[in-house]
XYZ file of C-alpha atoms in Angstrom:
354
model
C 0.000 0.000 0.000
C 2.857 2.385 0.745
C 4.244 1.835 -2.750
C 0.973 3.315 -3.998
C 1.569 6.257 -1.658
C 4.988 6.819 -3.205
C 3.611 6.706 -6.738
C 0.772 9.075 -5.788
C 3.230 11.563 -4.259
C 5.442 11.470 -7.373
C 2.368 12.265 -9.473
C 1.431 15.065 -7.057
C 4.924 16.602 -7.248
C 4.969 16.466 -11.049
C 1.514 18.019 -11.398
C 2.173 20.807 -8.896
C 5.595 21.581 -10.356
C 4.501 21.910 -13.975
C 1.199 23.676 -13.301
C 2.666 26.184 -10.826
C 5.546 26.793 -13.218
C 3.124 27.501 -16.078
C 1.049 29.832 -13.876
C 4.122 31.836 -12.807
C 5.299 32.139 -16.419
C 1.842 33.359 -17.433
C 1.983 35.870 -14.563
C 5.223 37.307 -15.930
C 7.868 35.697 -13.735
C 11.261 35.833 -15.482
C 12.818 32.571 -16.661
C 15.818 33.133 -14.441
C 15.125 31.756 -10.968
C 11.843 30.179 -12.053
C 12.536 26.752 -10.533
C 13.627 28.397 -7.274
C 10.282 30.225 -7.187
C 8.300 27.051 -7.830
C 9.997 24.740 -5.299
C 8.491 26.187 -2.048
C 4.975 25.397 -3.269
C 6.088 21.955 -4.497
C 7.597 21.045 -1.111
C 4.606 22.394 0.815
C 2.160 20.640 -1.498
C 3.972 17.317 -1.149
C 3.681 17.373 2.658
C 0.079 18.585 2.531
C -0.880 15.831 0.086
C 0.825 13.206 2.255
C -1.044 14.500 5.299
C -4.354 14.387 3.464
C -4.199 10.676 2.628
C -6.244 8.134 4.548
C -9.391 8.606 6.591
C -12.722 9.627 5.118
C -13.048 11.804 2.026
C -14.318 14.699 4.141
C -11.478 14.538 6.655
C -8.931 14.067 3.869
C -10.119 17.121 1.979
C -10.175 19.103 5.222
C -6.573 18.157 5.958
C -5.575 19.014 2.387
C -7.080 22.505 2.705
C -5.783 23.236 6.210
C -2.222 22.023 5.591
C -1.994 23.767 2.210
C -3.264 27.080 3.569
C -1.079 26.979 6.697
C 1.982 26.153 4.577
C 2.052 29.706 3.207
C 2.578 31.601 6.484
C 4.876 28.808 7.700
C 7.044 29.226 4.582
C 7.044 33.023 4.952
C 8.256 32.590 8.526
C 11.022 30.227 7.391
C 12.118 32.701 4.713
C 12.021 35.566 7.218
C 14.290 33.887 9.784
C 16.530 32.126 7.267
C 19.391 34.587 7.759
C 18.814 35.422 11.450
C 20.549 32.776 13.633
C 18.734 33.253 16.954
C 15.331 33.675 15.296
C 15.912 30.561 13.183
C 16.861 28.546 16.265
C 13.843 29.705 18.249
C 11.509 29.091 15.308
C 12.736 25.536 14.629
C 12.655 24.738 18.343
C 9.068 26.022 18.397
C 8.162 23.869 15.395
C 9.583 20.832 17.204
C 7.574 21.667 20.331
C 4.351 21.970 18.322
C 5.048 18.674 16.536
C 5.806 17.053 19.892
C 2.600 18.401 21.429
C 0.623 16.864 18.575
C 2.443 13.548 19.088
C 1.301 13.535 22.729
C -2.183 12.912 21.330
C -1.209 9.829 19.332
C -1.715 9.090 15.675
C -2.666 10.554 13.229
C -1.804 13.815 15.035
C 1.821 12.718 15.472
C 2.410 12.289 11.740
C 0.546 15.503 10.887
C 2.786 17.348 13.349
C 5.904 15.891 11.742
C 4.734 16.871 8.261
C 3.991 20.397 9.453
C 7.464 20.646 10.980
C 9.024 19.599 7.670
C 6.950 22.235 5.848
C 8.895 24.744 7.932
C 12.237 22.919 7.982
C 12.778 22.541 4.213
C 12.578 26.245 3.256
C 14.525 27.165 6.410
C 17.383 24.736 5.768
C 17.640 25.083 1.991
C 16.493 28.666 1.533
C 13.685 27.715 -0.856
C 11.705 30.847 -1.700
C 14.256 33.417 -0.513
C 14.285 36.417 -2.824
C 11.025 35.443 -4.537
C 8.462 38.241 -4.782
C 5.521 38.042 -2.369
C 2.961 38.151 -5.187
C 4.599 35.170 -6.918
C 4.743 33.176 -3.694
C 1.097 33.923 -2.991
C 0.097 32.904 -6.516
C 2.148 29.688 -6.403
C 0.743 28.640 -3.026
C -2.809 29.474 -4.090
C -2.370 27.295 -7.168
C -0.815 24.526 -5.074
C -3.749 24.591 -2.649
C -6.279 24.131 -5.442
C -4.230 21.322 -6.997
C -3.762 19.523 -3.656
C -7.499 19.543 -2.997
C -8.276 18.345 -6.524
C -5.695 15.553 -6.317
C -7.020 14.457 -2.913
C -10.533 14.393 -4.378
C -9.254 12.165 -7.198
C -7.781 9.787 -4.613
C -11.280 9.446 -3.148
C -12.632 7.983 -6.395
C -9.854 5.379 -6.688
C -11.097 1.890 -5.666
C -10.353 1.328 -1.981
C -8.091 -1.652 -2.612
C -5.885 0.490 -4.895
C -6.007 3.822 -3.058
C -2.880 5.152 -1.284
C -3.138 4.678 2.453
C -2.385 7.025 5.341
C 1.307 7.315 6.169
C 2.475 6.909 9.757
C 5.868 8.390 10.570
C 5.926 7.372 14.252
C 5.337 4.318 16.408
C 2.590 6.000 18.404
C -0.886 4.549 18.733
C -4.039 6.625 18.689
C -5.058 8.112 22.024
C -7.970 6.357 23.710
C -11.076 8.501 23.418
C -13.425 8.139 26.337
C -16.131 10.517 25.147
C -16.826 12.514 21.970
C -15.203 11.043 18.851
C -13.480 14.334 18.054
C -11.933 14.770 21.513
C -8.242 15.724 21.583
C -7.033 13.448 24.390
C -3.530 12.619 25.584
C -1.937 9.204 25.221
C -1.442 7.233 28.442
C 1.591 6.991 30.702
C 4.422 5.975 30.507
C 4.204 6.667 26.767
C 3.310 10.316 27.406
C 6.287 10.866 29.718
C 8.638 9.446 27.073
C 7.161 11.658 24.352
C 7.480 14.786 26.492
C 11.125 13.941 27.180
C 11.940 13.435 23.493
C 10.071 16.620 22.534
C 12.144 18.800 24.865
C 15.376 17.165 23.755
C 14.449 17.561 20.095
C 13.535 21.230 20.487
C 16.862 22.015 22.191
C 18.979 20.028 19.731
C 17.255 21.288 16.573
C 17.164 24.847 17.861
C 20.918 24.838 18.436
C 21.441 23.199 15.049
C 19.383 25.874 13.273
C 21.431 28.617 14.930
C 24.681 27.032 13.704
C 23.379 26.467 10.156
C 22.097 30.036 9.845
C 25.193 31.607 11.401
C 27.695 29.716 9.250
C 25.781 29.526 5.979
C 27.752 26.350 5.247
C 25.939 23.744 3.150
C 27.687 20.979 5.112
C 25.923 22.035 8.307
C 22.612 21.632 6.468
C 23.349 17.929 5.921
C 24.240 17.589 9.607
C 20.961 19.243 10.600
C 19.071 16.904 8.261
C 20.606 13.958 10.100
C 19.700 15.490 13.462
C 16.051 16.062 12.558
C 15.840 12.419 11.434
C 17.528 10.987 14.544
C 16.055 13.199 17.282
C 12.545 14.083 16.046
C 10.045 15.152 18.721
C 7.920 12.013 18.365
C 10.583 9.295 18.478
C 13.365 8.508 20.958
C 16.933 8.175 19.743
C 17.730 4.463 19.493
C 21.041 2.817 18.702
C 19.235 0.727 16.085
C 18.046 3.881 14.351
C 21.548 5.395 14.263
C 23.071 2.217 12.830
C 20.299 1.844 10.243
C 20.730 5.458 9.152
C 24.455 4.939 8.675
C 23.873 1.727 6.712
C 21.180 3.353 4.560
C 23.354 6.365 3.827
C 26.361 4.253 2.883
C 24.176 2.108 0.609
C 22.859 5.271 -1.026
C 26.424 6.443 -1.651
C 27.076 3.222 -3.572
C 23.849 3.565 -5.576
C 24.517 7.224 -6.384
C 28.095 6.463 -7.432
C 26.692 3.999 -9.966
C 24.122 6.594 -11.066
C 26.868 9.201 -11.494
C 28.777 6.845 -13.790
C 25.940 5.161 -15.692
C 23.163 7.790 -15.929
C 24.251 10.973 -17.749
C 23.383 14.326 -16.136
C 19.976 15.521 -17.274
C 16.324 14.568 -17.233
C 16.995 10.815 -16.977
C 18.138 11.365 -13.401
C 14.656 12.619 -12.577
C 13.514 9.002 -12.955
C 16.113 7.966 -10.358
C 14.917 10.761 -8.058
C 11.298 9.611 -8.462
C 12.282 6.009 -7.697
C 14.113 7.198 -4.567
C 10.994 9.005 -3.397
C 8.861 5.890 -3.851
C 11.417 3.774 -1.936
C 11.536 6.366 0.871
C 7.771 6.215 1.437
C 7.264 2.517 0.706
C 9.746 1.469 3.404
C 9.169 4.239 5.961
C 7.732 1.712 8.464
C 9.095 -1.558 7.074
C 12.823 -0.775 6.965
C 14.331 2.474 8.172
C 17.663 1.689 6.469
C 16.036 1.227 3.043
C 13.883 4.326 3.594
C 17.055 6.315 4.377
C 18.553 5.003 1.140
C 15.609 6.561 -0.704
C 15.860 9.810 1.272
C 19.573 10.119 0.515
C 19.063 9.518 -3.199
C 16.387 12.227 -3.319
C 18.375 14.660 -1.163
C 21.674 14.340 -3.044
C 20.094 14.497 -6.499
C 17.931 17.428 -5.430
C 20.795 19.305 -3.835
C 23.395 18.663 -6.554
C 20.729 19.090 -9.268
C 20.142 16.419 -11.883
C 22.319 18.241 -14.402
C 25.470 18.414 -12.226
C 28.139 15.875 -11.149
C 27.417 14.128 -7.847
C 30.925 13.460 -6.558
C 31.237 16.423 -4.178
C 27.706 16.055 -2.802
C 28.302 12.330 -2.254
C 31.441 12.875 -0.212
C 29.940 15.514 2.043
C 26.653 13.661 2.481
C 28.480 10.634 3.884
C 30.801 12.624 6.156
C 28.060 14.887 7.479
C 25.790 11.934 8.256
C 28.513 10.505 10.493
C 28.933 13.889 12.191
C 25.168 14.300 12.654
C 24.828 10.823 14.170
C 27.659 11.529 16.613
C 26.135 14.872 17.610
C 22.719 13.256 18.147
C 24.215 10.695 20.527
C 26.217 13.347 22.395
C 23.109 15.532 22.757
C 21.130 12.744 24.378
C 23.998 12.035 26.761
C 24.558 15.671 27.733
C 20.943 16.850 28.042
C 19.563 15.435 31.325
C 15.911 15.587 30.291
C 13.759 13.222 32.329
C 14.503 9.545 32.925
C 17.220 7.638 31.034
C 18.568 10.525 28.911
C 20.666 8.299 26.679
C 20.391 6.319 23.447
C 18.666 2.965 23.883
C 18.013 -0.126 21.809
C 14.602 -0.476 20.171
C 13.659 -3.292 22.569
C 14.315 -1.001 25.547
C 11.904 1.576 24.106
C 9.234 -1.044 23.542
C 9.598 -2.274 27.130
C 9.187 1.268 28.500
C 5.776 1.797 26.890
């Protein structure tokens, strides 16, 4: 079912990219910097579409509208603090706290919180949308919102056995509702205590990371921060298994991308590799973290280096910075005495603590 999610998201990205691009051209946006102007809406639309999947048609369309509309002010905030270190740190820490608060209420709130945090993180870390005129951003996000709702409506008419399912990015269960079906109740202890501990740790670690990235302006620190947000998210504890799987997945991706760099010439053919990486990332998000990381790394390196450029430099730094990010994540959990057992654990230890 998650393979269908990956395929649906690839279709969503392609539709939003080409339609928003055409709308901006029609509105008079110059050819130079056009892709840079389109990408914020593409990223935001991807996360909104992912968040809209699953559930009833009504709830899905509601999530599509809400997440698409909220993505605009969230992106403006990310653009506004992109070059201000303290503001960037506070803002990313706040995004982690909000995502953590949503995780305290179980699924699907936990995944929706994570997707919302990434809607802020991507333009903050990569500078997507910086320097783009307000009117063009508004037009691109308005177009993206309409497209996301239309695409979610099309998902509703797909036969149930073939429709993409809801994605879960955490291990949290739904909170037990004791009264009205729409009640926003907390998960039970000791799960709630663990989530609160990881939320605080995540907010501190990501906040500090955002300050460093913004202050240095070094693209290598961006890769480190990407590793941190994957290893110490607000809704998951740092586990030794997760660190090892991320390292294995990244190294495997380096091998795959080396082959791609040699075999697939720079250009549009590499877009097919990028699309395949996206499908792998989503299809294995709950089945195998290592394979999912392989997909993430393929998408990230190809996206960062651009499909028309050599991959060698991006490959080297991606591998090195993943090692650095993993080491920093472990050190953070050892140095920040937040709650009980402030240290990396094995997956079995986490399961036993629930």
